[in-house]
CSV table of C-alpha atoms and ligand atoms in Angstrom, one decimal:
chain,number,residue,atom,x,y,z
F,1,MET,CA,0.5,-0.2,0.0
F,2,THR,CA,1.5,3.5,-0.7
F,3,ALA,CA,2.3,5.5,2.3
F,4,LEU,CA,2.0,9.5,2.9
F,5,PRO,CA,5.2,11.1,2.6
F,6,PRO,CA,5.6,11.9,6.3
F,7,ARG,CA,5.4,15.4,7.9
F,8,GLN,CA,9.8,15.3,7.9
F,9,ALA,CA,9.2,15.3,4.1
F,10,PHE,CA,8.5,19.1,4.1
F,11,PRO,CA,9.9,22.3,5.2
F,12,GLN,CA,10.9,22.4,8.9
F,13,GLY,CA,7.8,24.0,10.1
F,14,PHE,CA,4.7,23.5,7.5
F,15,LEU,CA,1.9,23.5,8.5
F,16,PHE,CA,-0.9,20.0,8.4
F,17,GLY,CA,-4.6,20.3,9.1
F,18,ALA,CA,-7.6,18.9,9.0
F,19,ALA,CA,-11.1,20.9,7.2
F,20,THR,CA,-14.6,21.1,7.6
F,21,SER,CA,-17.2,23.6,7.2
F,22,SER,CA,-20.3,24.7,9.4
F,23,TYR,CA,-24.1,24.0,7.1
F,24,GLN,CA,-21.9,20.5,6.3
F,25,ILE,CA,-21.1,18.8,10.3
F,26,GLU,CA,-22.5,21.1,12.8
F,27,GLY,CA,-25.7,20.3,11.9
F,28,HIS,CA,-28.5,23.3,11.4
F,29,GLY,CA,-31.3,22.5,13.4
F,30,PHE,CA,-29.6,22.5,16.3
F,31,GLY,CA,-29.0,26.0,19.0
F,32,GLY,CA,-31.4,29.2,17.1
F,33,ALA,CA,-29.4,29.3,13.9
F,34,GLY,CA,-32.2,30.5,11.3
F,35,PRO,CA,-33.0,28.8,7.8
F,36,THR,CA,-30.8,29.1,4.7
F,37,HIS,CA,-31.3,29.4,1.3
F,38,TRP,CA,-29.7,25.8,1.5
F,39,ASP,CA,-32.3,24.8,2.9
F,40,THR,CA,-35.5,26.1,1.2
F,41,PHE,CA,-33.6,25.0,-1.8
F,42,ALA,CA,-33.0,21.6,-1.0
F,43,ALA,CA,-36.7,21.4,-0.1
F,44,THR,CA,-37.3,22.6,-4.1
F,45,PRO,CA,-37.5,18.7,-5.7
F,46,GLY,CA,-34.2,18.1,-8.7
F,47,ASN,CA,-32.6,19.8,-6.2
F,48,VAL,CA,-30.0,17.8,-3.9
F,49,LYS,CA,-29.9,13.9,-3.4
F,50,GLY,CA,-32.7,12.9,-1.6
F,51,ALA,CA,-34.0,16.3,-1.2
F,52,GLU,CA,-31.6,15.9,2.1
F,53,THR,CA,-29.8,19.1,4.0
F,54,GLY,CA,-27.5,19.9,7.2
F,55,ALA,CA,-30.6,19.7,10.0
F,56,ARG,CA,-28.8,17.2,11.1
F,57,ALA,CA,-25.2,16.1,9.7
F,58,CYS,CA,-22.7,15.0,12.0
F,59,ASP,CA,-24.4,16.7,14.9
F,60,HIS,CA,-20.8,18.4,15.7
F,61,TYR,CA,-22.8,20.8,17.5
F,62,HIS,CA,-22.8,18.7,20.8
F,63,ARG,CA,-20.5,16.3,19.8
F,64,TRP,CA,-17.6,18.9,18.7
F,65,ALA,CA,-15.5,17.6,21.7
F,66,GLU,CA,-15.0,14.4,20.1
F,67,ASP,CA,-14.2,15.6,16.5
F,68,LEU,CA,-11.2,18.3,17.9
F,69,ASP,CA,-9.9,14.9,20.1
F,70,LEU,CA,-9.8,13.3,16.6
F,71,VAL,CA,-7.9,15.8,15.1
F,72,ALA,CA,-5.4,16.4,17.7
F,73,ALA,CA,-5.4,12.6,17.7
F,74,ALA,CA,-4.6,13.2,14.0
F,75,GLY,CA,-1.0,15.1,15.1
F,76,PHE,CA,-2.7,17.3,13.1
F,77,ASP,CA,-1.8,21.1,13.7
F,78,SER,CA,-4.6,22.9,12.9
F,79,TYR,CA,-7.7,23.0,11.9
F,80,ARG,CA,-9.7,24.4,9.3
F,81,PHE,CA,-13.7,25.2,10.1
F,82,SER,CA,-16.0,28.3,9.9
F,83,THR,CA,-18.6,30.4,11.3
F,84,SER,CA,-22.2,29.9,9.9
F,85,TRP,CA,-23.8,33.0,9.5
F,86,ALA,CA,-27.7,32.5,10.1
F,87,ARG,CA,-26.0,31.0,13.2
F,88,VAL,CA,-25.3,33.7,14.2
F,89,LEU,CA,-27.2,35.7,12.9
F,90,PRO,CA,-30.5,34.4,11.7
F,91,GLU,CA,-32.0,37.3,10.5
F,92,GLY,CA,-28.3,37.7,8.3
F,93,ARG,CA,-28.7,40.9,10.0
F,94,GLY,CA,-29.9,42.7,13.6
F,95,ALA,CA,-29.9,40.1,16.5
F,96,VAL,CA,-27.5,38.2,17.2
F,97,ASN,CA,-28.1,34.8,17.9
F,98,ALA,CA,-25.8,34.6,21.6
F,99,GLU,CA,-25.9,30.7,21.6
F,100,GLY,CA,-24.9,30.9,18.4
F,101,LEU,CA,-21.4,32.8,19.4
F,102,ASP,CA,-20.8,30.9,21.9
F,103,PHE,CA,-20.4,27.4,20.4
F,104,TYR,CA,-18.0,29.6,18.2
F,105,ASP,CA,-16.1,30.9,21.1
F,106,ARG,CA,-16.5,26.9,23.2
F,107,LEU,CA,-15.2,25.9,19.0
F,108,VAL,CA,-12.5,28.3,19.4
F,109,ASP,CA,-11.0,28.0,22.9
F,110,GLY,CA,-11.5,24.2,22.7
F,111,LEU,CA,-9.4,23.7,19.6
F,112,LEU,CA,-6.4,26.0,21.5
F,113,GLU,CA,-7.0,23.5,24.5
F,114,ARG,CA,-6.3,21.0,22.1
F,115,GLY,CA,-3.1,22.8,20.6
F,116,LEU,CA,-4.3,22.9,17.7
F,117,LYS,CA,-4.5,27.0,15.6
F,118,PRO,CA,-7.9,28.3,14.6
F,119,ALA,CA,-8.0,28.3,10.9
F,120,LEU,CA,-11.2,30.1,10.1
F,121,THR,CA,-13.0,30.7,7.2
F,122,LEU,CA,-16.8,33.4,7.5
F,123,TYR,CA,-18.4,32.8,5.1
F,124,HIS,CA,-18.5,29.0,3.7
F,125,TRP,CA,-22.2,29.0,1.5
F,126,GLU,CA,-25.2,29.1,4.0
F,127,LEU,CA,-26.8,32.5,3.2
F,128,PRO,CA,-29.5,33.3,5.8
F,129,ALA,CA,-33.1,33.0,3.4
F,130,ALA,CA,-33.8,36.2,5.0
F,131,LEU,CA,-30.5,38.4,3.2
F,132,SER,CA,-31.3,35.7,-0.3
F,133,ASP,CA,-35.1,37.1,-0.2
F,134,LEU,CA,-33.9,40.3,-0.7
F,135,GLY,CA,-31.7,39.7,-3.9
F,136,GLY,CA,-28.4,38.3,-1.6
F,137,TRP,CA,-24.9,37.6,-3.5
F,138,ARG,CA,-26.5,39.9,-6.0
F,139,ASN,CA,-27.3,42.6,-3.7
F,140,ARG,CA,-24.1,45.2,-3.2
F,141,ASP,CA,-25.9,45.8,-0.4
F,142,VAL,CA,-24.3,42.7,0.8
F,143,ALA,CA,-20.7,43.6,0.5
F,144,GLN,CA,-21.6,45.4,3.8
F,145,TRP,CA,-24.2,42.9,5.5
F,146,PHE,CA,-21.2,40.7,5.1
F,147,GLY,CA,-18.9,43.8,7.1
F,148,ASP,CA,-20.9,43.9,9.7
F,149,PHE,CA,-21.4,40.1,10.4
F,150,THR,CA,-17.3,39.9,10.4
F,151,ARG,CA,-17.1,43.0,12.8
F,152,ILE,CA,-19.1,40.4,15.0
F,153,ILE,CA,-16.8,37.7,14.4
F,154,ALA,CA,-13.8,39.4,15.0
F,155,GLN,CA,-14.7,40.6,18.2
F,156,ARG,CA,-15.8,37.6,19.2
F,157,LEU,CA,-13.3,35.1,18.3
F,158,GLY,CA,-10.5,37.1,16.9
F,159,ASP,CA,-8.4,37.6,19.5
F,160,ARG,CA,-7.4,34.1,19.2
F,161,LEU,CA,-7.7,32.9,15.6
F,162,TRP,CA,-4.7,31.9,13.6
F,163,SER,CA,-6.1,32.7,10.4
F,164,VAL,CA,-9.3,34.3,8.6
F,165,ALA,CA,-10.4,34.1,5.0
F,166,PRO,CA,-13.5,35.6,4.3
F,167,ILE,CA,-15.4,33.3,1.9
F,168,ASN,CA,-15.0,29.4,1.2
F,169,GLU,CA,-14.6,29.3,-3.1
F,170,PRO,CA,-16.0,32.4,-5.0
F,171,TRP,CA,-16.5,31.0,-8.0
F,172,CYS,CA,-19.6,28.2,-6.5
F,173,VAL,CA,-20.6,31.5,-4.7
F,174,GLY,CA,-20.8,33.5,-7.8
F,175,TRP,CA,-20.5,30.6,-10.8
F,176,LEU,CA,-21.7,27.2,-9.8
F,177,SER,CA,-25.2,28.9,-8.5
F,178,HIS,CA,-26.4,32.1,-10.2
F,179,PHE,CA,-24.9,30.5,-13.4
F,180,LEU,CA,-25.3,26.4,-14.3
F,181,GLY,CA,-28.0,26.9,-10.7
F,182,LEU,CA,-25.9,23.7,-9.3
F,183,HIS,CA,-25.9,25.2,-5.9
F,184,ALA,CA,-28.1,27.5,-4.3
F,185,PRO,CA,-29.3,29.7,-5.1
F,186,GLY,CA,-30.1,27.4,-8.1
F,187,LEU,CA,-30.0,30.2,-10.5
F,188,ARG,CA,-29.4,30.0,-14.1
F,189,ASP,CA,-28.3,33.7,-15.4
F,190,ILE,CA,-26.3,35.5,-16.7
F,191,ARG,CA,-26.3,39.4,-15.3
F,192,ALA,CA,-27.3,37.7,-11.9
F,193,THR,CA,-23.8,36.2,-11.9
F,194,ALA,CA,-21.9,38.5,-12.7
F,195,ARG,CA,-23.4,41.1,-10.2
F,196,ALA,CA,-22.4,37.9,-8.1
F,197,MET,CA,-19.2,37.1,-8.6
F,198,HIS,CA,-19.0,41.1,-8.8
F,199,HIS,CA,-19.6,41.0,-4.7
F,200,LEU,CA,-18.0,38.3,-3.8
F,201,CYS,CA,-15.0,40.2,-4.7
F,202,LEU,CA,-15.7,43.0,-3.2
F,203,ALA,CA,-17.4,41.3,0.2
F,204,HIS,CA,-14.1,40.0,0.2
F,205,GLY,CA,-12.9,43.1,0.7
F,206,THR,CA,-14.7,44.8,2.6
F,207,ALA,CA,-14.9,41.9,4.9
F,208,ILE,CA,-10.5,42.1,5.1
F,209,GLY,CA,-11.4,46.1,5.8
F,210,VAL,CA,-12.8,45.0,8.8
F,211,LEU,CA,-10.6,42.3,10.2
F,212,ARG,CA,-7.5,44.4,9.8
F,213,ALA,CA,-9.8,47.1,11.5
F,214,GLU,CA,-10.5,44.8,14.2
F,215,GLY,CA,-7.2,43.8,15.1
F,216,VAL,CA,-7.3,40.2,13.0
F,217,SER,CA,-4.1,39.4,11.4
F,218,ASN,CA,-3.5,36.9,9.2
F,219,LEU,CA,-5.5,37.4,6.8
F,220,GLY,CA,-6.4,35.4,4.0
F,221,ALA,CA,-8.3,34.2,1.1
F,222,VAL,CA,-9.6,31.2,-0.6
F,223,CYS,CA,-10.9,29.8,-3.5
F,224,ASN,CA,-10.8,27.1,-6.2
F,225,PHE,CA,-9.2,25.8,-9.0
F,226,GLU,CA,-9.1,23.3,-11.6
F,227,TYR,CA,-6.9,21.3,-14.4
F,228,ALA,CA,-8.7,23.0,-17.4
F,229,LEU,CA,-7.0,21.1,-20.1
F,230,PRO,CA,-8.7,21.1,-23.8
F,231,ALA,CA,-10.2,18.1,-24.9
F,232,GLU,CA,-8.6,18.1,-27.8
F,233,ASP,CA,-5.1,19.8,-29.8
F,234,THR,CA,-7.9,22.0,-32.6
F,235,PRO,CA,-7.3,25.5,-31.6
F,236,GLU,CA,-11.1,25.6,-31.2
F,237,CYS,CA,-10.8,23.7,-27.5
F,238,HIS,CA,-8.1,26.1,-26.6
F,239,ALA,CA,-9.7,28.9,-27.6
F,240,ALA,CA,-12.7,27.3,-24.9
F,241,THR,CA,-9.7,26.5,-21.9
F,242,ARG,CA,-8.7,29.8,-22.4
F,243,ARG,CA,-12.4,30.4,-21.1
F,244,TYR,CA,-13.2,28.2,-19.1
F,245,ASP,CA,-9.7,29.0,-17.0
F,246,ALA,CA,-10.8,32.3,-17.0
F,247,ILE,CA,-13.5,32.1,-15.2
F,248,PHE,CA,-13.1,28.9,-13.5
F,249,ASN,CA,-9.2,29.8,-12.1
F,250,ARG,CA,-8.1,34.0,-12.7
F,251,PHE,CA,-11.4,35.1,-12.2
F,252,PHE,CA,-11.1,35.9,-8.8
F,253,ILE,CA,-7.0,35.8,-8.0
F,254,GLU,CA,-6.8,38.4,-10.7
F,255,ALA,CA,-9.3,41.3,-8.4
F,256,MET,CA,-7.2,40.3,-5.7
F,257,PHE,CA,-3.8,40.6,-6.5
F,258,LEU,CA,-4.2,42.7,-10.0
F,259,GLY,CA,-6.8,44.8,-9.7
F,260,ARG,CA,-8.3,43.9,-12.7
F,261,TYR,CA,-11.3,40.8,-14.2
F,262,PRO,CA,-9.8,39.0,-17.1
F,263,GLU,CA,-10.8,40.1,-20.8
F,264,GLU,CA,-12.3,36.6,-21.7
F,265,VAL,CA,-14.5,37.1,-18.5
F,266,LEU,CA,-15.4,40.4,-19.5
F,267,GLU,CA,-16.4,39.4,-22.9
F,268,GLY,CA,-19.5,37.9,-21.1
F,269,PHE,CA,-19.8,40.0,-19.0
F,270,ALA,CA,-19.7,44.0,-19.2
F,271,PRO,CA,-23.6,44.2,-20.0
F,272,HIS,CA,-23.9,42.9,-16.6
F,273,LEU,CA,-21.6,44.4,-14.8
F,274,PRO,CA,-23.6,46.7,-11.8
F,275,LYS,CA,-22.0,50.3,-12.6
F,276,GLY,CA,-19.1,51.7,-11.0
F,277,TRP,CA,-17.9,48.0,-11.0
F,278,GLU,CA,-14.2,49.4,-11.9
F,279,GLN,CA,-13.8,51.8,-9.1
F,280,ASP,CA,-14.6,49.2,-6.4
F,281,PHE,CA,-10.7,48.2,-7.0
F,282,PRO,CA,-9.1,49.5,-4.5
F,283,THR,CA,-11.4,47.6,-1.4
F,284,ILE,CA,-10.9,44.6,-3.3
F,285,THR,CA,-7.1,44.3,-3.7
F,286,ALA,CA,-6.6,44.8,0.3
F,287,PRO,CA,-3.3,43.3,0.9
F,288,LEU,CA,-3.2,39.2,1.9
F,289,ASP,CA,-0.7,38.2,4.1
F,290,TRP,CA,-1.6,34.2,2.3
F,291,PHE,CA,-3.3,32.6,-0.8
F,292,GLY,CA,-5.8,29.4,0.2
F,293,ILE,CA,-5.9,26.8,-2.9
F,294,ASN,CA,-8.3,24.4,-3.1
F,295,TYR,CA,-7.4,21.3,-5.5
F,296,TYR,CA,-9.5,18.5,-6.4
F,297,THR,CA,-10.0,17.4,-10.3
F,298,ALA,CA,-8.8,18.4,-13.8
F,299,LYS,CA,-11.4,19.0,-16.7
F,300,ARG,CA,-11.2,18.5,-20.4
F,301,ILE,CA,-13.1,21.7,-22.4
F,302,ALA,CA,-14.1,21.9,-25.4
F,303,PRO,CA,-16.6,24.4,-28.0
F,304,ALA,CA,-20.4,24.3,-27.2
F,305,PRO,CA,-22.5,25.6,-29.4
F,306,GLY,CA,-24.9,29.1,-28.4
F,307,PRO,CA,-24.0,31.9,-26.9
F,308,TRP,CA,-20.9,33.2,-24.2
F,309,PRO,CA,-18.6,31.2,-22.8
F,310,GLY,CA,-19.3,28.2,-24.9
F,311,THR,CA,-17.7,25.6,-23.0
F,312,ALA,CA,-18.3,21.7,-22.5
F,313,GLU,CA,-16.4,18.9,-20.1
F,314,ARG,CA,-15.2,15.8,-21.4
F,315,PRO,CA,-14.9,12.8,-19.8
F,316,GLY,CA,-11.0,12.7,-19.3
F,317,PRO,CA,-8.5,9.3,-19.5
F,318,LEU,CA,-7.4,9.3,-16.0
F,319,PRO,CA,-9.4,7.5,-12.6
F,320,GLN,CA,-11.9,9.0,-11.8
F,321,THR,CA,-13.2,9.1,-8.1
F,322,ALA,CA,-16.8,7.9,-6.7
F,323,LEU,CA,-18.1,10.8,-7.6
F,324,GLY,CA,-16.2,10.9,-11.0
F,325,TRP,CA,-13.7,13.5,-11.0
F,326,GLU,CA,-10.2,12.9,-12.6
F,327,ILE,CA,-7.1,12.0,-10.5
F,328,CYS,CA,-4.1,14.3,-11.5
F,329,PRO,CA,-1.9,14.9,-9.1
F,330,GLU,CA,0.2,17.1,-11.6
F,331,GLY,CA,-1.9,19.3,-12.4
F,332,LEU,CA,-1.3,20.6,-8.4
F,333,SER,CA,2.0,21.3,-9.1
F,334,HIS,CA,1.4,22.6,-12.3
F,335,LEU,CA,-1.6,25.0,-10.7
F,336,LEU,CA,0.9,26.2,-8.0
F,337,ILE,CA,4.0,27.2,-9.9
F,338,ARG,CA,2.1,29.0,-12.6
F,339,LEU,CA,0.1,31.1,-9.8
F,340,ARG,CA,3.2,32.0,-8.1
F,341,ARG,CA,4.7,32.9,-11.2
F,342,ASP,CA,1.7,35.1,-12.1
F,343,TYR,CA,0.2,36.8,-9.2
F,344,THR,CA,0.6,36.0,-5.4
F,345,GLY,CA,4.9,36.3,-5.8
F,346,THR,CA,6.3,35.7,-2.7
F,347,THR,CA,2.8,35.7,-0.7
F,348,PRO,CA,2.7,31.9,1.2
F,349,LEU,CA,0.5,29.7,-0.3
F,350,TYR,CA,-1.6,26.6,1.0
F,351,ILE,CA,-3.9,24.4,0.1
F,352,THR,CA,-6.7,24.6,2.4
F,353,GLU,CA,-8.3,22.0,1.1
F,354,ASN,CA,-8.3,18.6,-1.0
F,355,GLY,CA,-8.7,15.2,-0.7
F,356,MET,CA,-11.4,12.3,-2.9
F,357,ALA,CA,-14.8,11.1,-3.1
F,358,ALA,CA,-15.7,7.2,-2.3
F,359,GLU,CA,-17.8,4.8,-2.0
F,360,ASP,CA,-16.7,4.0,2.2
F,361,ARG,CA,-17.8,0.9,3.8
F,362,LEU,CA,-17.4,-0.5,7.4
F,363,ARG,CA,-16.1,-3.9,7.1
F,364,ASP,CA,-16.2,-6.0,10.8
F,365,GLY,CA,-15.9,-2.4,12.3
F,366,ARG,CA,-13.2,-1.5,9.7
F,367,CYS,CA,-12.9,0.8,6.1
F,368,LEU,CA,-10.0,0.3,4.2
F,369,ASP,CA,-9.8,3.6,1.5
F,370,ALA,CA,-6.8,2.6,0.4
F,371,ASP,CA,-7.5,4.4,-2.7
F,372,ARG,CA,-8.1,7.7,-0.5
F,373,ILE,CA,-4.3,7.0,0.9
F,374,ALA,CA,-2.8,6.7,-3.1
F,375,TYR,CA,-5.0,10.1,-3.5
F,376,LEU,CA,-3.5,12.1,-0.6
F,377,ALA,CA,0.0,10.5,-1.0
F,378,ALA,CA,0.1,11.9,-5.0
F,379,HIS,CA,-1.2,15.1,-3.9
F,380,LEU,CA,1.0,15.4,-1.2
F,381,GLN,CA,4.3,14.4,-3.3
F,382,ALA,CA,2.7,17.0,-6.7
F,383,CYS,CA,3.1,19.3,-2.4
F,384,ARG,CA,7.3,18.7,-2.3
F,385,ALA,CA,7.4,19.4,-6.2
F,386,ALA,CA,5.9,22.6,-6.6
F,387,ILE,CA,7.8,23.5,-3.0
F,388,ALA,CA,11.3,22.1,-4.6
F,389,ALA,CA,10.4,24.8,-7.9
F,390,GLY,CA,10.5,27.3,-5.2
F,391,VAL,CA,6.5,27.5,-4.7
F,392,PRO,CA,6.5,28.9,-1.2
F,393,LEU,CA,3.9,26.7,0.3
F,394,ALA,CA,4.0,27.2,3.9
F,395,GLY,CA,1.0,24.3,4.5
F,396,TYR,CA,-1.7,21.3,3.4
F,397,TYR,CA,-5.6,20.6,5.0
F,398,ALA,CA,-7.0,17.5,3.3
F,399,TRP,CA,-10.8,18.1,3.0
F,400,SER,CA,-12.2,16.6,5.3
F,401,LEU,CA,-12.1,15.2,8.9
F,402,LEU,CA,-15.9,14.0,8.4
F,403,ASP,CA,-17.4,12.5,5.9
F,404,ASN,CA,-20.0,15.1,6.2
F,405,TYR,CA,-23.1,16.5,3.9
F,406,GLU,CA,-21.6,17.2,0.6
F,407,TRP,CA,-24.0,20.2,-1.0
F,408,ALA,CA,-26.4,18.6,-3.8
F,409,GLU,CA,-25.0,15.1,-3.3
F,410,GLY,CA,-26.3,14.9,-0.4
F,411,TYR,CA,-25.0,12.6,2.0
F,412,SER,CA,-23.2,9.9,-0.5
F,413,GLY,CA,-19.5,11.7,-1.2
F,414,ARG,CA,-18.2,10.6,2.1
F,415,PHE,CA,-14.9,12.8,1.7
F,416,GLY,CA,-14.1,11.8,5.3
F,417,LEU,CA,-10.6,10.4,6.9
F,418,VAL,CA,-12.7,9.6,9.7
F,419,HIS,CA,-16.5,7.5,8.8
F,420,VAL,CA,-20.0,8.4,9.6
F,421,ASP,CA,-23.0,6.4,10.2
F,422,PHE,CA,-25.7,8.9,9.4
F,423,GLU,CA,-28.5,6.7,11.4
F,424,SER,CA,-26.3,6.6,14.5
F,425,LEU,CA,-23.4,9.2,13.8
F,426,GLN,CA,-21.3,6.4,15.5
F,427,ARG,CA,-17.1,7.6,14.4
F,428,THR,CA,-14.9,5.7,13.0
F,429,PRO,CA,-11.5,6.6,11.6
F,430,LYS,CA,-10.7,4.5,8.4
F,431,ALA,CA,-6.9,3.1,7.3
F,432,SER,CA,-6.0,6.9,5.9
F,433,TYR,CA,-7.2,8.4,8.9
F,434,HIS,CA,-4.3,5.8,10.6
F,435,ALA,CA,-2.2,6.7,8.0
F,436,VAL,CA,-2.3,10.3,8.3
F,437,ARG,CA,-1.7,10.4,12.3
F,438,LYS,CA,1.7,7.9,11.1
F,439,ALA,CA,3.2,10.4,8.8
F,440,LEU,CA,2.6,13.8,10.9
F,441,GLU,CA,4.3,11.5,13.8
F,442,ARG,CA,7.5,14.1,15.5
Y,501,LIG,C1,-15.3,22.1,-2.4
Y,501,LIG,C2,-16.5,23.1,-1.3
Y,501,LIG,C3,-16.2,22.1,0.5
Y,501,LIG,C4,-16.5,20.4,-0.7
Y,501,LIG,C5,-15.6,19.6,-1.4
Y,501,LIG,C6,-15.6,18.2,-1.8
Y,501,LIG,O1,-15.8,22.7,-3.8
Y,501,LIG,O2,-15.3,24.0,-0.6
Y,501,LIG,O3,-17.6,22.8,1.6
Y,501,LIG,O4,-18.1,20.5,-0.9
Y,501,LIG,O5,-15.6,20.3,-2.3
């Protein structure tokens, strides 16, 4: 069986962590959290497998201490988690749910007691339904609403956080949710998409400004990237790949680091962006202390008939995960080298998510997820290759600590190092968890 490269194979101080997010594990039905756009999206037929929701999820809300013990016992240095906006502000604005804020307070203390660095993401997709009613990410006011939420978190937790990123994977919040309609709020509208994507940038920059003003340090961003390749070596495929890549891989990082949007995206977005968008770049380019990369897969791109962007995905030749995502570790080293060269320079980079879904089952109380060990090993080797090529990569977070609510896939996409029985909620560390523990020994 493949072994994971040990801690000693990475530079001194390289950080290892496990990642989760609030709606996917906590149990949003507990503790006075307000309704979110995910609850209503899931309640609409055809959006989520089995119409499942995060109402109970892993019940991390009550079992957090046991879960943090698992993080610590694996030898991780850090834990990446998120705060639910609707748990803290059930209406999105106004009255704070004290119970919700207390929960995150206990969680952060629990991390510090276990010697773990708390790496917070402020928003991982559970927009309060009351704000969705007002247009959600399409409404420019969302940047201020998000700034106000950020201030509440900063004032309560800011003195004990190790790092903060405002928004997880803005591409998913913008494009996947407003153009492809596959995530909440499930729109398929280019104008909604252009405005949501711009407001995501503005909200990101606004939150960074609030955090700095509140004295919180070590601030970054977390974006997702795919290794985009032409399905065939034709000029049409290359052109389609450039458009796909500009939307997926360049839009947000280019805005944050270079203060502009890619030409290839403006071809489609220009008529739909809100008036005066160019004037927001001073806010959007607020300096960052680090940049986080979520990486899972490669995509083969071909042209498609119809309006902009005219791209289609084709199946590729490499082995796939249980969700049909091609496994392509070299895409990770390629992206790291490219992003450092084109955007981030000397800014420290982190892999903030990486992992795979498998149809994991318990047999005699054990889960032998050899495929996941091989996946993690190959991607950690890709990290080492990038470091050897001069990329200032400073850490790696595995997605995910626990099997959890995989959004539109419901509970079917198991990504955990720890198996969760969604009936009994019992946690069972998989073989991959034990492999990680061995690799992280000092
Ligand atoms: C990422 C999300 C995370 C999880 C993984 C599999 O896009 O950030 O919540 O769903 O994919």
